[in-house]
């Protein structure tokens, strides 16, 4: 997104937003955004890949732990929407013509697509496959 | 022919004898640990009452201002809808639709479906759509994201607090109340019990 203040615009990225929160001393909030928008999507993709490898190569044992991994992935996905909601609130509130304005950038759409697609991916994974492969 | 009543665990397909747990007990799948049932006190009555309360709250939460800001002499109020509208005006269709679905439409449908289902069960009125409604409700659960929206709102407030003056509108109180009600709704609705009643009503 781009934040314009008094005619001076500067594009903000997710990482930039986190850094500016840290500079402002809002470390807990910065951590929250870091976890929700960067760590969760990354770990989720990694987790889904591991689950698919597990099922594909019929890894034996620890089926219960794999099921727990699946549950965590299915649960945390929605929290990545935090950034999207935050942008929608900022876009609505900070809309004062030339004085200050927030405009959502193309990365917002890409990020939203990641969140939705990984949610569908997690939803379409069938945890029964983990158990079917156990001998 | 004897009829065998087994249920399959939805997460690992293990065949189980259905248990009839008492209040306060939880039934977990012995193999994968999936929470199969957790009976709730007066599940139907509570779901009925909570969905009425939620249905009333959804109007102020949607229509009244949540947060207002004052920045360099300009002030602006934001409702749930204004974010969606601004995104539309900036031609961010995808995000606008996503925000609309997850913060407005799905929470609304969630409450309407709970209201419809619990009304039919509460008054013992069979309805041929009951099973469809219930299935839809279970699928949609995950896509209503009021609590995530709330967190987004907090982060946005923190970002704005340094440059502008914030004020909280009545809509915000309604929104928080709605959030609590939907949370209670989700925990009061005993799916196994509801399905059993839906089946009984069909006969
Ligand atoms: Zn199971």
Coordinates of C-alpha atoms and ligand atoms in Angstrom, one line a residue:
Chain A
X1 CA 0.0 0.0 0.0
X2 CA 1.0 3.6 -0.5
X3 CA 0.6 6.1 2.3
X4 CA 0.6 9.8 1.2
X5 CA 1.0 12.4 3.8
X6 CA 0.9 16.1 2.8
X7 CA 1.5 15.2 -0.8
X8 CA 4.6 13.1 -0.1
X9 CA 3.9 9.5 -1.0
X10 CA 5.9 6.5 0.0
X11 CA 5.1 2.9 -0.7
X12 CA 4.8 0.6 2.3
X13 CA 5.6 -3.1 2.3
X14 CA 4.7 -5.6 4.9
X15 CA 8.3 -5.7 6.1
X16 CA 8.5 -1.9 6.1
X17 CA 5.3 -1.7 8.2
X18 CA 6.8 -4.1 10.7
X19 CA 10.1 -2.1 10.8
X20 CA 8.3 1.2 11.4
X21 CA 6.3 -0.3 14.2
X22 CA 9.5 -1.4 15.8
X23 CA 11.0 2.1 15.4
X24 CA 7.9 3.5 17.1
X25 CA 8.4 1.2 20.0
X26 CA 5.4 -1.0 19.3
X27 CA 7.3 -4.3 19.4
X28 CA 4.5 -6.6 20.5
X29 CA 2.2 -5.3 17.7
X30 CA 5.2 -5.6 15.2
X31 CA 5.6 -9.2 16.3
X32 CA 1.9 -9.9 15.8
X33 CA 2.1 -8.6 12.3
X34 CA 5.3 -10.5 11.6
X35 CA 3.8 -13.7 12.8
X36 CA 0.4 -13.3 11.1
X37 CA 1.7 -12.0 7.7
X38 CA 5.1 -13.6 7.2
X39 CA 5.7 -16.5 9.5
X40 CA 2.3 -18.1 9.3
X41 CA 2.0 -18.1 5.5
X42 CA 5.6 -19.4 5.1
X43 CA 5.3 -22.1 7.7
X44 CA 1.9 -23.1 6.3
X45 CA 3.3 -23.7 2.8
X46 CA 6.1 -25.6 4.3
X47 CA 3.7 -27.7 6.5
X48 CA 1.4 -28.5 3.6
X49 CA 4.4 -29.6 1.5
X50 CA 5.6 -31.8 4.3
X51 CA 2.1 -33.3 4.7
X52 CA 2.0 -34.0 1.0
X53 CA 5.4 -35.6 1.1
X54 CA 4.3 -37.7 4.0
X55 CA 1.3 -39.0 2.2
X56 CA 3.1 -39.5 -1.1
X57 CA 6.0 -41.4 0.2
X58 CA 3.9 -43.3 2.9
X59 CA 6.1 -42.3 5.8
X60 CA 5.4 -44.6 8.7
X61 CA 4.7 -43.7 12.2
X62 CA 3.9 -40.5 14.1
X63 CA 0.5 -40.4 12.4
X64 CA -0.9 -38.6 15.4
X65 CA 1.8 -35.9 15.2
X66 CA 1.1 -35.4 11.5
X67 CA -2.6 -35.0 12.3
X68 CA -1.7 -32.3 14.9
X69 CA 0.3 -30.5 12.2
X70 CA -2.6 -30.6 9.9
X71 CA -4.9 -29.2 12.6
X72 CA -2.5 -26.4 13.3
X73 CA -2.3 -25.5 9.6
X74 CA -6.1 -25.5 9.3
X75 CA -6.5 -23.3 12.3
X76 CA -3.9 -20.6 11.8
X77 CA -4.6 -19.8 8.1
X78 CA -7.4 -17.3 8.7
X79 CA -5.2 -15.1 11.0
X80 CA -3.1 -14.1 8.0
X81 CA -6.1 -12.0 6.8
X82 CA -5.1 -9.5 9.5
X83 CA -3.0 -7.5 7.1
X84 CA -5.7 -7.4 4.5
X85 CA -8.3 -6.1 7.1
X86 CA -5.8 -3.6 8.4
X87 CA -5.3 -2.2 4.9
X88 CA -9.1 -2.0 4.3
X89 CA -9.5 0.0 7.5
X90 CA -6.6 2.3 6.7
X91 CA -7.8 2.8 3.2
X92 CA -11.2 3.8 4.5
X93 CA -10.1 6.1 7.3
X94 CA -7.1 7.8 5.8
X95 CA -8.8 9.3 2.8
X96 CA -8.4 13.1 3.0
X97 CA -7.5 14.0 -0.5
X98 CA -4.1 15.6 -0.8
X99 CA -3.6 15.8 3.0
X100 CA -3.3 12.1 3.6
X101 CA -4.3 9.1 1.7
X102 CA -3.7 5.3 1.8
X103 CA -3.9 3.4 -1.4
X104 CA -3.7 -0.4 -1.6
X105 CA -1.0 -1.6 -3.9
X106 CA -0.7 -4.7 -6.1
X107 CA 1.1 -6.8 -3.5
X108 CA -2.1 -6.6 -1.4
X109 CA -4.0 -8.6 -4.0
X110 CA -1.1 -11.1 -4.3
X111 CA -0.9 -11.5 -0.6
X112 CA -4.7 -12.0 -0.3
X113 CA -4.5 -14.6 -3.0
X114 CA -1.8 -16.5 -1.1
X115 CA -3.9 -16.5 2.1
X116 CA -7.1 -17.7 0.3
X117 CA -5.3 -20.3 -1.8
X118 CA -3.4 -21.8 1.2
X119 CA -6.7 -21.9 3.1
X120 CA -8.3 -23.8 0.2
X121 CA -5.2 -26.1 0.1
X122 CA -5.5 -26.9 3.8
X123 CA -9.2 -27.5 3.5
X124 CA -8.7 -29.8 0.6
X125 CA -6.1 -31.9 2.3
X126 CA -7.7 -35.0 3.6
X127 CA -6.1 -36.0 7.0
X128 CA -7.5 -39.6 6.5
X129 CA -4.7 -40.1 4.0
X130 CA -2.2 -40.0 6.8
X131 CA -3.9 -42.9 8.5
X132 CA -4.7 -44.9 5.4
X133 CA -1.0 -45.3 4.7
X134 CA -0.1 -46.7 8.1
X135 CA 0.6 -50.4 8.2
Chain B
X1 CA -30.8 -57.8 8.9
X2 CA -29.4 -56.2 11.9
X3 CA -28.6 -52.6 11.6
X4 CA -25.1 -51.7 12.8
X5 CA -24.7 -48.2 14.0
X6 CA -21.2 -47.1 13.6
X7 CA -19.8 -43.6 13.1
X8 CA -16.6 -42.9 11.3
X9 CA -14.2 -40.4 12.8
X10 CA -14.2 -37.4 10.4
X11 CA -10.4 -37.0 10.6
X12 CA -9.1 -40.6 10.5
X13 CA -12.0 -42.8 9.4
X14 CA -11.8 -45.1 12.4
X15 CA -15.1 -46.8 12.9
X16 CA -16.5 -46.2 16.4
X17 CA -19.5 -47.0 18.5
X18 CA -21.3 -43.8 19.0
X19 CA -21.1 -42.6 22.6
X20 CA -23.8 -40.8 24.4
X21 CA -21.7 -38.4 26.6
X22 CA -23.2 -36.6 29.5
X23 CA -22.9 -32.9 30.1
X24 CA -19.4 -31.8 30.8
X25 CA -17.9 -34.8 29.1
X26 CA -15.9 -34.8 25.9
X27 CA -15.6 -37.5 23.4
X28 CA -12.3 -37.8 21.6
X29 CA -11.4 -40.3 18.9
X30 CA -9.2 -42.9 20.5
X31 CA -6.8 -43.0 17.6
X32 CA -6.3 -39.4 16.4
X33 CA -7.7 -37.5 19.3
X34 CA -10.3 -35.6 17.2
X35 CA -13.0 -34.0 19.4
X36 CA -16.1 -35.9 18.3
X37 CA -18.7 -34.5 20.7
X38 CA -18.9 -32.1 23.6
X39 CA -22.5 -31.9 24.8
X40 CA -23.7 -28.4 25.8
X41 CA -26.3 -27.4 28.3
X42 CA -29.6 -26.5 26.5
X43 CA -27.8 -26.4 23.2
X44 CA -30.9 -25.6 21.1
X45 CA -32.3 -23.0 23.4
X46 CA -29.0 -21.2 23.8
X47 CA -28.3 -21.3 20.1
X48 CA -31.7 -19.9 19.4
X49 CA -31.3 -17.1 21.9
X50 CA -27.8 -16.2 20.9
X51 CA -28.6 -16.1 17.2
X52 CA -31.5 -13.7 17.8
X53 CA -29.1 -11.5 19.8
X54 CA -26.5 -11.7 17.0
X55 CA -29.1 -10.9 14.4
X56 CA -30.1 -7.7 16.2
X57 CA -26.4 -6.7 16.8
X58 CA -25.4 -7.2 13.2
X59 CA -27.3 -4.0 12.1
X60 CA -25.5 -1.5 14.4
X61 CA -22.2 -3.3 13.9
X62 CA -22.5 -3.0 10.2
X63 CA -24.1 0.4 9.8
X64 CA -22.7 2.5 12.7
X65 CA -19.2 4.0 12.7
X66 CA -16.5 1.7 14.3
X67 CA -13.6 4.1 14.5
X68 CA -13.3 7.8 13.6
X69 CA -10.1 9.7 13.1
X70 CA -9.1 13.3 13.2
X71 CA -6.0 14.2 11.3
X72 CA -4.8 17.8 10.6
X73 CA -8.3 19.2 11.1
X74 CA -10.0 16.6 8.9
X75 CA -12.2 14.0 10.4
X76 CA -13.5 10.7 9.1
X77 CA -15.6 7.9 10.4
X78 CA -15.2 4.3 9.2
X79 CA -17.8 1.6 9.2
X80 CA -17.4 -2.1 8.2
X81 CA -18.7 -1.1 4.8
X82 CA -16.5 1.9 4.1
X83 CA -13.3 -0.2 3.8
X84 CA -15.0 -2.4 1.2
X85 CA -16.3 0.7 -0.7
X86 CA -13.0 2.5 -0.7
X87 CA -11.2 -0.6 -2.0
X88 CA -13.8 -0.8 -4.8
X89 CA -13.2 2.8 -5.7
X90 CA -9.5 2.1 -6.0
X91 CA -10.4 -0.9 -8.3
X92 CA -9.0 -3.5 -5.9
X93 CA -11.9 -5.8 -6.7
X94 CA -10.4 -8.9 -5.4
X95 CA -9.6 -7.6 -1.9
X96 CA -12.8 -5.7 -1.7
X97 CA -14.8 -8.9 -2.4
X98 CA -12.7 -10.9 0.0
X99 CA -13.1 -8.3 2.8
X100 CA -16.9 -8.1 2.1
X101 CA -17.3 -11.9 2.2
X102 CA -15.3 -12.5 5.3
X103 CA -16.3 -9.6 7.5
X104 CA -19.9 -8.9 6.3
X105 CA -21.6 -11.6 4.3
X106 CA -20.3 -14.8 5.9
X107 CA -20.8 -13.6 9.5
X108 CA -24.4 -12.5 8.5
X109 CA -25.1 -15.8 6.8
X110 CA -23.7 -17.7 9.8
X111 CA -26.1 -16.0 12.1
X112 CA -29.1 -16.3 9.8
X113 CA -28.4 -20.0 9.3
X114 CA -28.0 -20.6 13.0
X115 CA -31.3 -18.7 13.6
X116 CA -33.2 -20.7 10.9
X117 CA -31.9 -24.1 12.1
X118 CA -32.4 -23.4 15.8
X119 CA -35.8 -22.0 15.2
X120 CA -37.0 -25.1 13.4
X121 CA -35.5 -27.3 16.1
X122 CA -36.8 -25.2 19.0
X123 CA -40.4 -25.3 17.7
X124 CA -40.1 -28.8 16.3
X125 CA -41.0 -27.7 12.8
X126 CA -39.5 -30.0 10.2
X127 CA -38.1 -28.2 7.2
X128 CA -36.8 -30.0 4.1
X129 CA -33.8 -27.5 3.9
X130 CA -32.6 -28.2 7.4
X131 CA -29.9 -30.6 6.4
X132 CA -28.7 -28.3 3.6
X133 CA -28.6 -25.3 6.0
X134 CA -26.6 -27.3 8.5
X135 CA -24.1 -28.5 6.0
X136 CA -23.7 -24.9 4.6
X137 CA -23.2 -23.6 8.2
X138 CA -20.4 -26.1 8.8
X139 CA -18.7 -25.2 5.6
X140 CA -18.9 -21.5 6.1
X141 CA -17.7 -21.4 9.7
X142 CA -14.1 -20.9 8.7
X143 CA -14.7 -18.0 6.3
X144 CA -16.3 -15.7 8.8
X145 CA -13.4 -13.8 10.3
X146 CA -14.8 -11.2 12.7
X147 CA -12.1 -11.9 15.3
X148 CA -9.3 -11.5 12.7
X149 CA -11.0 -8.2 11.6
X150 CA -10.9 -7.1 15.2
X151 CA -7.2 -7.7 15.4
X152 CA -6.7 -5.8 12.1
X153 CA -8.6 -2.9 13.6
X154 CA -6.3 -2.9 16.7
X155 CA -3.2 -2.9 14.5
X156 CA -4.6 -0.1 12.3
X157 CA -5.4 1.9 15.4
X158 CA -1.9 1.5 16.7
X159 CA -0.5 2.7 13.4
X160 CA -2.8 5.7 13.3
X161 CA -2.5 6.7 17.0
X162 CA 0.8 8.6 16.5
X163 CA -0.5 10.8 13.7
X164 CA -4.1 11.3 14.4
X165 CA -6.8 11.4 17.1
X166 CA -8.9 8.3 17.3
X167 CA -12.4 8.0 18.6
X168 CA -14.4 4.9 19.0
X169 CA -18.0 4.8 17.7
X170 CA -21.0 3.0 18.9
X171 CA -20.6 0.5 16.1
X172 CA -17.4 -0.7 17.7
X173 CA -19.3 -1.7 20.9
X174 CA -21.9 -3.5 18.8
X175 CA -19.1 -5.2 16.8
X176 CA -17.3 -6.4 20.0
X177 CA -20.6 -7.7 21.4
X178 CA -21.3 -9.4 18.1
X179 CA -17.8 -11.0 18.2
X180 CA -18.5 -12.4 21.7
X181 CA -22.0 -13.6 20.6
X182 CA -20.6 -15.5 17.6
X183 CA -17.9 -17.1 19.7
X184 CA -20.6 -18.2 22.2
X185 CA -22.7 -19.4 19.3
X186 CA -20.0 -21.6 17.9
X187 CA -19.5 -23.2 21.3
X188 CA -23.1 -23.6 22.2
X189 CA -24.0 -25.4 19.0
X190 CA -23.6 -29.1 19.6
X191 CA -23.4 -30.5 16.0
X192 CA -24.0 -34.1 16.9
X193 CA -27.1 -33.2 18.8
X194 CA -28.3 -30.9 16.0
X195 CA -27.9 -33.6 13.4
X196 CA -29.7 -36.2 15.6
X197 CA -32.6 -33.8 16.0
X198 CA -32.6 -33.0 12.3
X199 CA -32.8 -36.7 11.6
X200 CA -35.6 -37.2 14.1
X201 CA -37.6 -34.4 12.6
X202 CA -37.4 -35.9 9.1
X203 CA -39.2 -39.1 10.3
Ligands
LIG1 ZN1 -10.0 -40.3 14.6

